[in-house]
XYZ file of C-alpha atoms in Angstrom:
722
model
C 53.479 -37.762 40.473
C 52.786 -35.695 37.335
C 55.241 -37.809 35.346
C 53.351 -40.940 36.392
C 49.996 -39.405 35.412
C 51.283 -38.441 31.943
C 52.662 -41.948 31.349
C 49.351 -43.476 32.440
C 47.336 -41.244 30.042
C 49.671 -42.057 27.147
C 49.088 -45.746 27.777
C 45.323 -45.255 27.645
C 45.494 -43.255 24.420
C 47.702 -45.972 22.837
C 45.117 -48.645 23.774
C 42.243 -46.550 22.240
C 44.199 -45.920 19.017
C 44.985 -49.623 18.599
C 41.297 -50.499 19.081
C 40.194 -47.943 16.463
C 42.741 -49.134 13.919
C 41.503 -52.689 14.358
C 37.798 -51.760 14.083
C 37.700 -49.112 11.303
C 38.304 -51.482 8.360
C 35.363 -53.640 9.419
C 33.134 -50.536 9.737
C 34.183 -49.595 6.202
C 33.349 -53.073 4.970
C 29.882 -52.984 6.583
C 29.175 -49.597 4.997
C 30.202 -50.836 1.539
C 27.963 -53.881 1.847
C 24.995 -51.701 2.899
C 25.598 -49.303 0.008
C 25.683 -52.136 -2.516
C 22.712 -54.011 -1.144
C 20.366 -51.381 0.358
C 21.265 -47.980 -1.082
C 22.761 -44.727 0.045
C 20.409 -43.976 2.941
C 20.940 -47.352 4.631
C 24.677 -47.064 4.028
C 24.758 -43.709 5.849
C 22.967 -45.258 8.809
C 25.319 -48.252 8.904
C 28.402 -46.016 8.687
C 27.194 -43.829 11.556
C 26.363 -46.805 13.784
C 29.689 -48.513 12.988
C 31.750 -45.442 13.816
C 29.885 -44.915 17.061
C 30.421 -48.555 18.002
C 34.163 -48.317 17.291
C 34.462 -45.173 19.389
C 32.528 -46.691 22.276
C 34.586 -49.904 22.187
C 37.868 -47.945 22.086
C 36.793 -45.850 25.091
C 35.833 -48.946 27.059
C 39.156 -50.640 26.233
C 41.086 -47.550 27.346
C 39.244 -47.410 30.676
C 40.276 -50.977 31.409
C 43.771 -49.630 32.134
C 42.793 -48.610 35.652
C 44.651 -48.154 38.912
C 45.059 -51.838 39.597
C 46.577 -52.358 36.136
C 48.988 -49.483 36.790
C 50.058 -50.983 40.154
C 50.680 -54.346 38.538
C 52.739 -52.741 35.770
C 54.875 -50.765 38.240
C 55.408 -53.695 40.585
C 56.212 -55.998 37.664
C 58.830 -53.616 36.316
C 60.595 -53.565 39.734
C 60.802 -49.752 39.788
C 58.292 -49.361 42.617
C 59.911 -52.072 44.807
C 56.473 -53.665 45.284
C 55.264 -50.416 46.877
C 53.065 -49.084 44.077
C 50.007 -49.172 46.351
C 51.600 -46.447 48.511
C 51.469 -44.013 45.554
C 47.666 -43.969 45.562
C 47.128 -44.070 49.340
C 46.260 -41.029 51.464
C 49.531 -39.567 52.829
C 47.901 -38.671 56.177
C 47.104 -42.326 56.914
C 50.672 -43.593 56.320
C 53.221 -44.085 59.081
C 56.613 -42.369 58.829
C 58.278 -45.443 57.331
C 55.616 -45.756 54.656
C 55.785 -42.050 53.864
C 59.559 -42.296 53.443
C 59.182 -45.306 51.159
C 56.555 -43.405 49.118
C 58.881 -40.470 48.622
C 61.680 -42.845 47.617
C 59.477 -44.576 44.974
C 58.319 -41.249 43.507
C 61.907 -40.080 43.209
C 62.839 -43.332 41.449
C 59.943 -42.952 39.005
C 60.918 -39.379 38.249
C 64.427 -40.557 37.290
C 63.457 -43.663 35.328
C 59.815 -44.110 34.317
C 59.130 -47.570 32.862
C 57.366 -47.831 29.482
C 53.661 -48.357 30.206
C 52.248 -48.021 26.680
C 51.241 -51.269 24.994
C 53.195 -52.225 21.888
C 51.727 -51.704 18.430
C 50.237 -54.935 17.011
C 51.541 -54.310 13.510
C 50.643 -57.726 12.163
C 47.086 -57.661 13.535
C 46.459 -54.165 12.202
C 47.750 -55.094 8.757
C 45.624 -58.216 8.584
C 42.491 -56.330 9.698
C 42.927 -53.658 7.051
C 43.607 -56.191 4.321
C 40.531 -58.181 5.275
C 38.321 -55.087 5.652
C 39.315 -53.616 2.280
C 38.785 -56.957 0.583
C 35.284 -57.236 2.029
C 34.540 -53.589 1.101
C 35.687 -54.018 -2.524
C 34.101 -57.408 -3.029
C 30.467 -56.178 -3.475
C 31.493 -53.695 -6.170
C 33.156 -56.508 -8.130
C 30.048 -58.673 -8.236
C 28.607 -59.011 -11.767
C 25.334 -57.111 -12.262
C 22.366 -59.354 -12.605
C 20.588 -56.882 -14.932
C 23.187 -54.788 -16.810
C 20.707 -53.654 -19.478
C 17.378 -52.420 -18.110
C 15.706 -52.652 -21.503
C 16.849 -56.244 -21.994
C 15.739 -57.201 -18.524
C 12.375 -55.578 -19.118
C 11.845 -57.475 -22.347
C 13.107 -60.760 -20.910
C 11.184 -60.640 -17.650
C 7.895 -59.084 -18.697
C 5.921 -61.817 -17.070
C 7.958 -61.818 -13.853
C 7.678 -58.063 -13.408
C 3.952 -58.175 -12.944
C 4.271 -60.929 -10.402
C 7.010 -59.051 -8.485
C 4.616 -56.218 -7.557
C 4.822 -52.472 -8.028
C 8.103 -50.631 -8.234
C 9.573 -49.214 -5.029
C 11.798 -46.146 -4.597
C 14.598 -47.252 -2.295
C 16.630 -44.059 -1.898
C 16.675 -40.507 -3.202
C 19.245 -37.764 -3.129
C 18.993 -34.140 -4.225
C 22.126 -32.051 -4.644
C 21.766 -28.251 -4.678
C 24.570 -26.104 -6.072
C 23.618 -22.489 -5.400
C 25.029 -19.722 -7.645
C 28.472 -18.509 -6.690
C 27.274 -14.987 -5.841
C 25.107 -16.310 -2.975
C 28.120 -17.719 -1.116
C 26.140 -20.827 -0.098
C 27.858 -24.201 0.136
C 26.737 -27.253 -1.811
C 23.865 -29.004 -0.052
C 22.989 -32.695 -0.422
C 19.739 -33.965 1.094
C 17.672 -37.125 0.975
C 14.298 -35.344 0.704
C 13.034 -34.164 -2.657
C 11.286 -31.035 -1.288
C 13.547 -28.004 -1.205
C 13.687 -24.244 -1.065
C 16.548 -23.018 -3.225
C 17.951 -19.776 -4.584
C 17.121 -18.797 -8.143
C 19.396 -20.257 -10.850
C 20.592 -23.058 -8.566
C 21.865 -26.242 -10.237
C 19.790 -29.255 -9.139
C 20.954 -32.863 -9.450
C 18.655 -35.798 -8.667
C 19.939 -39.306 -7.943
C 17.305 -42.021 -7.394
C 17.561 -45.755 -6.766
C 14.726 -48.252 -7.282
C 14.371 -51.774 -5.927
C 14.684 -52.994 -9.502
C 15.476 -51.309 -12.763
C 12.431 -49.748 -14.463
C 12.012 -49.518 -18.217
C 12.143 -45.735 -18.024
C 11.648 -43.022 -15.431
C 11.219 -39.262 -15.451
C 10.252 -36.264 -13.321
C 6.783 -34.965 -14.137
C 6.238 -31.232 -13.384
C 2.833 -29.708 -12.760
C 3.105 -27.414 -15.795
C 3.358 -30.413 -18.113
C 7.147 -30.453 -18.542
C 9.048 -33.744 -18.301
C 12.655 -34.270 -17.220
C 13.956 -37.745 -18.211
C 16.042 -39.775 -15.750
C 19.076 -41.613 -17.119
C 20.532 -44.739 -15.507
C 24.193 -44.856 -14.431
C 25.547 -47.639 -12.202
C 22.127 -48.355 -10.797
C 21.426 -44.663 -10.086
C 18.791 -42.779 -12.096
C 20.019 -39.221 -12.486
C 18.857 -35.883 -13.897
C 19.976 -32.262 -13.798
C 18.041 -29.011 -14.070
C 18.264 -25.303 -13.213
C 15.757 -23.842 -10.727
C 14.099 -20.773 -12.212
C 10.439 -20.861 -11.119
C 8.598 -22.597 -8.245
C 7.232 -25.951 -9.387
C 5.571 -29.126 -8.181
C 6.810 -32.461 -9.451
C 6.626 -36.191 -8.850
C 8.657 -39.249 -9.825
C 7.039 -41.336 -12.565
C 8.277 -44.655 -13.924
C 7.246 -47.632 -16.005
C 6.128 -49.811 -14.381
C 4.391 -47.388 -12.059
C 5.625 -46.721 -8.551
C 3.759 -48.144 -5.611
C 3.548 -44.698 -3.984
C 3.558 -41.444 -5.884
C 3.591 -38.189 -3.994
C 4.081 -34.574 -4.982
C 7.239 -32.691 -4.101
C 7.460 -28.924 -3.844
C 10.408 -26.911 -5.116
C 10.311 -23.265 -3.982
C 12.610 -20.814 -5.737
C 13.698 -17.679 -3.878
C 14.518 -14.825 -6.233
C 17.378 -12.480 -5.458
C 15.996 -9.174 -4.236
C 17.417 -5.854 -5.304
C 19.426 -4.030 -2.639
C 17.670 -1.460 -0.483
C 19.250 1.793 0.680
C 18.264 3.712 3.807
C 19.310 7.252 4.652
C 20.810 7.490 8.127
C 21.877 11.127 8.042
C 20.222 13.558 7.597
C 17.040 12.423 9.303
C 14.764 14.490 7.003
C 14.597 14.534 3.226
C 14.652 18.341 3.146
C 17.259 20.098 5.267
C 17.383 23.871 5.651
C 20.962 25.037 5.728
C 22.373 27.630 8.053
C 24.020 30.854 6.920
C 27.687 30.258 6.303
C 27.399 26.455 6.233
C 30.417 24.935 4.478
C 29.948 21.147 4.828
C 27.131 18.596 4.700
C 27.521 15.116 6.234
C 25.753 12.155 4.593
C 25.429 8.557 5.822
C 23.632 5.651 4.141
C 23.056 1.969 4.887
C 22.624 -0.554 2.051
C 21.338 -4.082 2.704
C 20.887 -7.129 0.481
C 20.031 -10.777 1.029
C 23.352 -12.024 -0.356
C 25.688 -9.067 -0.421
C 26.233 -5.467 -1.523
C 29.128 -4.395 -3.695
C 31.974 -2.735 -1.817
C 31.684 0.470 -3.873
C 28.708 2.732 -4.506
C 28.036 5.875 -6.523
C 26.864 9.103 -4.899
C 25.044 11.373 -7.365
C 25.168 15.086 -6.493
C 23.018 17.679 -8.256
C 23.428 21.399 -7.595
C 20.720 23.846 -8.676
C 21.690 27.417 -9.413
C 19.503 30.383 -10.229
C 15.862 31.122 -9.540
C 12.568 31.243 -11.374
C 12.844 29.982 -14.940
C 16.615 30.554 -15.077
C 17.571 27.448 -13.126
C 20.561 25.371 -14.177
C 21.573 21.943 -12.940
C 25.125 20.739 -12.368
C 25.504 16.989 -11.874
C 28.484 15.188 -10.359
C 29.177 11.677 -9.094
C 31.510 10.393 -6.380
C 32.573 6.780 -5.788
C 32.308 5.730 -2.148
C 33.800 2.717 -0.360
C 31.556 0.918 2.120
C 32.329 -0.575 5.500
C 30.812 -3.386 7.528
C 29.386 -6.768 6.555
C 28.604 -7.609 2.944
C 24.875 -7.912 3.637
C 24.687 -4.523 5.397
C 27.257 -1.981 4.296
C 27.445 1.628 5.399
C 28.580 4.515 3.237
C 29.556 7.932 4.576
C 30.678 11.109 2.849
C 30.981 14.792 3.736
C 30.250 17.249 0.933
C 32.359 20.383 0.587
C 29.797 22.985 -0.424
C 32.424 25.478 -1.535
C 34.019 22.924 -3.863
C 30.596 22.173 -5.339
C 30.047 25.858 -6.054
C 26.910 25.991 -3.894
C 25.865 29.580 -3.168
C 23.159 31.018 -0.916
C 19.785 30.310 -2.490
C 20.951 27.058 -4.177
C 19.813 23.470 -3.548
C 22.145 20.492 -3.212
C 20.503 17.115 -3.979
C 22.227 13.820 -3.115
C 21.252 10.226 -3.938
C 23.212 6.987 -3.405
C 23.132 4.115 -5.905
C 24.429 0.664 -4.923
C 24.758 -2.695 -6.675
C 24.606 -6.238 -5.393
C 26.780 -9.157 -6.474
C 24.124 -10.845 -8.621
C 25.603 -12.550 -11.676
C 25.752 -12.017 -14.578
C 23.929 -8.662 -14.261
C 24.056 -6.879 -10.896
C 20.860 -5.384 -9.532
C 20.800 -1.759 -8.463
C 19.095 0.060 -5.646
C 18.764 3.780 -5.001
C 18.107 5.747 -1.889
C 15.587 8.522 -1.583
C 16.889 11.941 -2.529
C 17.961 14.272 0.264
C 17.996 18.020 -0.335
C 20.023 20.726 1.351
C 18.441 24.150 0.806
C 20.881 26.989 1.427
C 19.059 30.155 2.535
C 19.359 33.267 0.381
C 20.509 36.604 1.770
C 16.905 37.845 2.040
C 15.760 34.734 3.898
C 18.755 34.901 6.249
C 17.997 38.545 7.004
C 14.356 37.737 7.677
C 15.314 34.856 9.922
C 17.687 37.092 11.864
C 14.984 39.720 12.260
C 12.501 37.080 13.356
C 14.989 35.853 15.937
C 15.337 39.366 17.307
C 11.592 39.724 17.586
C 11.276 36.393 19.328
C 13.669 37.539 21.998
C 11.093 40.100 23.143
C 8.037 37.880 22.749
C 8.364 35.892 26.008
C 7.543 39.027 27.991
C 4.069 39.016 26.464
C 3.491 35.459 27.514
C 4.386 35.795 31.169
C 1.964 34.028 33.476
C 0.825 35.176 36.894
C 2.802 32.348 38.473
C 5.927 33.470 36.634
C 5.452 37.029 37.908
C 5.280 35.686 41.478
C 8.434 33.612 40.920
C 10.298 36.639 39.525
C 9.189 38.826 42.415
C 10.300 36.293 45.024
C 13.657 35.881 43.266
C 14.101 39.655 43.273
C 13.378 39.821 47.011
C 16.071 37.212 47.672
C 18.576 39.242 45.647
C 17.886 42.563 47.416
C 21.133 42.490 49.388
C 23.264 41.886 46.292
C 21.682 44.616 44.140
C 22.021 48.336 44.266
C 18.921 50.293 45.260
C 18.528 51.787 41.764
C 18.888 48.383 40.030
C 16.441 46.858 42.481
C 13.790 49.475 41.663
C 14.366 49.071 37.897
C 13.920 45.314 38.023
C 10.837 45.660 40.204
C 9.426 48.174 37.698
C 10.102 45.717 34.846
C 8.126 43.027 36.670
C 5.362 45.584 37.171
C 5.285 46.172 33.403
C 4.844 42.404 32.888
C 2.011 42.479 35.419
C 0.369 45.356 33.502
C 0.600 43.460 30.179
C -0.939 40.360 31.726
C -3.707 42.455 33.302
C -4.565 43.976 29.945
C -4.716 40.546 28.342
C -7.190 39.283 30.919
C -9.031 42.576 30.761
C -9.965 41.895 27.141
C -12.363 39.221 28.365
C -14.317 41.959 30.170
C -14.372 44.288 27.181
C -11.494 46.521 28.313
C -9.384 48.138 25.596
C -5.666 48.810 25.572
C -4.377 51.797 27.386
C -2.574 54.740 25.873
C -5.430 56.345 23.828
C -5.595 60.135 23.938
C -7.881 61.544 26.636
C -10.202 64.535 26.140
C -9.286 67.596 28.209
C -11.422 68.238 31.282
C -14.330 70.689 30.729
C -14.143 72.115 34.253
C -11.912 72.258 37.223
C -13.893 69.521 38.906
C -12.493 66.010 38.606
C -14.152 63.983 35.860
C -14.239 60.273 35.160
C -11.025 60.592 33.151
C -8.946 62.470 35.679
C -6.559 60.708 38.023
C -8.460 62.135 40.998
C -11.309 59.791 40.321
C -8.990 56.788 40.604
C -9.201 54.837 43.807
C -5.648 53.516 43.400
C -2.332 55.191 43.997
C -0.253 54.773 40.849
C 2.193 56.542 38.581
C 0.523 58.845 36.009
C 3.484 58.513 33.667
C 2.256 55.028 32.760
C -1.296 56.175 32.059
C -3.246 54.032 34.508
C -6.170 56.450 34.530
C -7.857 54.452 31.842
C -8.671 51.773 34.419
C -9.882 54.068 37.212
C -12.809 53.030 39.294
C -15.023 55.726 37.744
C -14.628 54.166 34.299
C -17.263 51.912 32.871
C -16.778 48.190 32.478
C -15.161 48.716 29.096
C -12.400 50.829 30.624
C -12.317 53.680 28.062
C -13.792 57.124 27.466
C -17.201 57.532 25.849
C -16.893 61.295 25.438
C -16.134 63.230 22.296
C -12.661 63.423 20.825
C -10.751 66.616 21.154
C -9.107 66.104 17.784
C -12.484 66.302 16.027
C -13.909 69.203 18.058
C -13.479 71.702 15.229
C -14.826 69.425 12.485
C -18.619 69.305 12.369
C -20.195 65.970 11.682
C -21.697 65.278 8.298
C -25.420 64.824 8.504
C -26.571 61.325 7.604
C -23.072 59.729 7.732
C -23.296 56.531 9.720
C -19.582 56.413 10.426
C -19.527 59.976 11.708
C -22.542 59.346 13.901
C -20.911 56.216 15.304
C -17.601 57.967 15.943
C -19.420 60.946 17.460
C -21.786 59.180 19.797
C -20.457 55.658 20.235
C -17.601 53.188 19.614
C -17.074 49.632 18.319
C -14.892 46.780 19.509
C -14.977 42.981 19.265
C -13.851 42.120 22.779
C -16.822 43.849 24.367
C -19.069 41.212 22.827
C -16.822 38.515 24.262
C -17.750 39.736 27.743
C -21.294 38.484 27.178
C -19.926 34.949 26.790
C -19.020 34.847 30.484
C -21.566 34.144 33.171
C -21.968 36.807 35.888
C -20.118 34.800 38.548
C -17.123 34.245 36.274
C -17.140 37.936 35.293
C -17.087 38.930 38.957
C -14.185 36.525 39.682
C -12.213 37.828 36.729
C -12.922 41.406 37.788
C -11.587 40.598 41.279
C -8.432 39.089 39.704
C -7.904 42.282 37.671
C -8.273 44.403 40.824
C -5.603 42.318 42.596
C -3.339 42.589 39.529
C -3.825 46.368 39.618
C -2.753 46.525 43.254
C 0.250 44.227 42.642
C 1.258 46.332 39.645
C 1.191 49.531 41.659
C 3.421 48.100 44.374
C 5.865 46.637 41.856
C 6.138 49.878 39.908
C 7.076 51.685 43.137
C 9.820 49.150 44.015
C 7.942 47.325 46.761
C 7.738 43.644 45.669
C 7.141 42.443 49.260
C 3.863 44.396 49.437
C 2.919 43.193 45.888
C 3.151 39.468 46.645
C -0.137 39.154 48.624
C -2.065 40.826 45.795
C -0.300 38.631 43.193
C -1.154 35.434 45.089
C -4.814 36.468 45.368
C -4.888 37.213 41.630
C -3.461 33.762 40.917
C -6.187 32.143 43.021
C -8.931 34.034 41.175
C -7.408 33.076 37.790
C -7.496 29.388 38.766
C -11.205 29.771 39.539
C -11.810 31.431 36.166
C -10.016 28.595 34.351
C -12.540 26.157 35.824
C -15.531 28.139 34.551
C -18.102 26.386 32.393
C -18.231 28.979 29.573
C -15.265 29.796 27.387
C -14.261 32.668 25.173
C -13.853 32.193 21.443
C -12.379 35.043 19.463
C -14.485 36.104 16.509
C -12.672 35.433 13.253
C -14.263 36.592 10.066
C -14.361 34.272 7.027
C -11.793 34.869 4.326
C -13.785 34.231 1.159
C -12.355 34.726 -2.321
C -13.506 37.858 -4.123
C -16.621 37.482 -6.224
C -16.280 37.933 -9.953
C -19.136 40.275 -10.688
C -18.850 39.653 -14.410
C -19.861 35.995 -14.066
C -22.803 36.414 -11.743
C -26.121 35.294 -13.226
C -24.577 35.151 -16.676
C -25.870 31.702 -17.553
C -22.450 30.554 -18.830
C -22.125 26.802 -18.170
C -18.874 26.310 -20.051
C -16.472 24.020 -18.218
C -19.187 22.529 -16.009
C -19.589 18.770 -15.982
C -21.393 16.127 -14.012
C -19.702 15.307 -10.729
C -21.099 11.792 -10.495
C -18.398 9.180 -10.241
C -18.583 6.534 -12.954
C -19.358 3.024 -11.780
C -16.702 0.513 -12.757
C -18.045 -2.786 -13.957
C -17.009 -5.637 -11.681
C -15.493 -8.614 -13.444
C -17.608 -11.669 -12.667
C -15.820 -14.870 -11.617
C -15.080 -17.487 -14.222
C -18.200 -19.663 -14.591
C -16.069 -22.769 -15.168
C -14.314 -22.288 -11.813
C -17.626 -21.733 -10.028
C -19.005 -24.881 -11.631
C -15.899 -26.855 -10.603
C -16.276 -25.602 -7.029
C -19.913 -26.704 -6.995
C -19.045 -30.109 -8.459
C -16.439 -30.678 -5.761
C -19.121 -30.069 -3.141
C -21.146 -32.925 -4.653
C -19.335 -36.210 -4.093
C -20.739 -37.627 -7.318
C -19.498 -34.764 -9.522
C -16.114 -34.938 -11.246
C -14.516 -31.572 -12.226
C -12.347 -31.148 -15.295
C -8.872 -31.232 -13.760
C -7.126 -30.382 -17.030
C -9.210 -27.211 -17.377
C -8.481 -26.320 -13.757
C -4.747 -26.832 -14.290
C -4.833 -24.625 -17.402
C -6.724 -21.896 -15.522
C -4.285 -22.093 -12.607
C -1.281 -21.798 -14.923
C -2.841 -18.785 -16.696
C -3.730 -16.935 -13.483
C -0.750 -17.968 -11.342
C 0.356 -14.344 -10.902
C -2.989 -13.310 -9.339
C -3.615 -16.275 -7.040
C -2.750 -16.053 -3.330
C -0.756 -19.319 -3.481
C -0.603 -20.848 -6.943
C 1.493 -23.846 -5.877
C -0.992 -24.894 -3.192
C -3.787 -24.886 -5.752
C -1.635 -26.827 -8.225
C -0.744 -29.344 -5.513
C -4.422 -29.876 -4.699
C -5.220 -30.446 -8.395
C -2.376 -32.930 -8.875
C -3.184 -34.799 -5.666
C -6.794 -35.295 -6.781
C -5.510 -36.420 -10.170
C -3.373 -39.079 -8.452
C -6.133 -40.166 -6.043
C -9.492 -39.577 -7.750
C -11.472 -41.257 -4.978
C -9.899 -39.295 -2.080
C -12.604 -37.330 -0.265
C -10.095 -35.193 1.685
C -8.356 -34.302 -1.575
C -11.657 -33.042 -3.014
C -12.310 -30.869 0.035
C -8.763 -29.518 -0.039
C -9.110 -28.530 -3.707
C -12.523 -26.983 -3.015
C -11.035 -24.854 -0.231
C -8.218 -23.692 -2.513
C -10.722 -22.738 -5.230
C -12.747 -20.752 -2.698
C -9.638 -18.728 -1.842
C -9.050 -18.115 -5.563
C -12.587 -16.833 -6.222
C -13.305 -13.118 -5.835
C -14.997 -12.074 -2.628
C -18.511 -10.629 -2.924
C -18.893 -6.969 -2.076
C -20.038 -6.282 1.504
C -23.744 -5.539 1.872
C -25.628 -3.449 4.401
C -26.378 -5.451 7.512
C -30.073 -5.950 8.164
C -31.209 -4.339 11.395
C -32.156 -6.846 14.052
C -35.806 -7.012 15.074
C -36.858 -4.962 18.085
C -37.604 -6.693 21.353
C -40.859 -6.275 23.292
C -39.884 -2.994 24.957
C -38.511 -1.557 21.741
C -41.639 -2.532 19.825
C -43.849 -0.769 22.383
C -41.692 2.334 21.979
C -42.030 2.250 18.178
C -45.785 1.726 18.436
C -46.048 4.718 20.776
C -44.157 6.896 18.296
C -46.475 5.902 15.457
C -49.544 6.510 17.613
C -48.606 10.151 18.209
C -50.310 12.605 15.843
């Protein structure tokens, strides 16, 4: 059955090919006639329609070779034994005899398939092509009725006026972009275009009859003549700046409109640093390599190779030397976005600790004849000196001990619970040591919170007792059971709210005070501290809550220091609850920080020396007023009877094209009003463009809105008060 299907399809394809060969010469002839009589645009339409018609007719002719045709062909050849209808019937509906006959016919067709393809009509094809080519070449052999436009113009001066205005039948603009852009040649029927800079432009225009002369008139006053060749008026130019132009002829065209030609300049390539992420990178001690990655992009393409500039600074102070090197890198990726990567060997560059390594990538695009360059931002690798590395190492060691000073009450609870869970896996001595360490953290946190109540740090020397009775500084006066080795007597219950001794110092017992010395009197009979004043910033309720939290911390600390974290947890949880209440207090504590003012030069005080002093008033820059001629033109355009000077406006636009928001739009509005002086919409369009070109007035202070009835009564009441 597959052999039969293939033979059937070949027959259909042969029928379609024969139909196309018979129809194509007549489509070619119709296209040639349209090109000769109506121009290029109409010829393109006729060619498209003719080809579509030939394809549709060939498809329809091929589909005529259906199943019935195939049955007739098989039965007529005698191969199917007049049983071709059994080949396309459902096998389940056939009786055994019919099924056997069907199998027999298929086997016969497999052995000897008859030729189903129609024969080539060689004579008909040859005649069609001869006739089609003759018809296609005949219009181009017709003699021109007006071979010399100048002669025709002089001979038919009177008939030209009676024939009406000139009409532009077809137009074609060919754009050949520069080779470095990689763009293919573009041919379009519209005269508006947006092209790359330095593109070669070719115009080809056809009129309904030959004019005396024709040219392209640009808005800047330049003219580009059109020359006639075989009925086509042609011109060439190179696109360098954006322009507006129109087609002008003698006699004048019936419809003249402006066309815009935008020129896109080739941008310089841009380079982005991918690695490192920062422009200044601090190296690590012993660093030997530095990885760099860049990405360069351009609108048309980046050169495959780039230059990496490397500068190494050596020395310090005023004795700094610079060593410059350059490395050529090969990029990867697409031409419009290439990536460059390189790894610097610091040892090969001679970079030592304390030196800087500066890298910058420079790329070029494929602009011809002179490539444009682009540079990346400089990235700096600063290798640390031996002193800086030592300081950094010392700082790292200090930071390892700092987290203990920032333990929170919640963290102390977490550590205590973790220690309780590990009791079975730890030795008794290690368990007590770790519990004591948590107790030390609790003590540090208690002292930090105690500063808000005016308490000072522990560990100051205590005066010896004056009698055998317990004093306020002896451990006997303490209500808590704690270890004296850690000097907890400073926070005993008999202490004052500042938590330190107000008695005399034993070290100064033998030195009599100096009479009249304020410092000696203060050290003898009092003390000073900043945190005591901070206690007055807390309201009494907050002070009491914080005091209760400190008492619970004290109890938790005592249990932890004795290796009993289970008994310390209730006190720690209560302290955490009190701290949460303190954090929600209305008043806050601000540490007193003294101002750091520069030292006063006593020699310049009240000296009357005004050298170097000047007025600090900022000078007022004069604002350039708008051009009065432009303002007058804008006002004239608002009056329908006024006529502005379009030549002066065009000159002003050409002179200030670099400062206008859209110079071509303004030029288009001027030229359109020049073409249609009585167009009201054109006047309004030009007026709107001039308004955009004028400078905006400076913003003024908004006048306050008048008060309503209620507000006025309020103001009157204020004025009535004495």
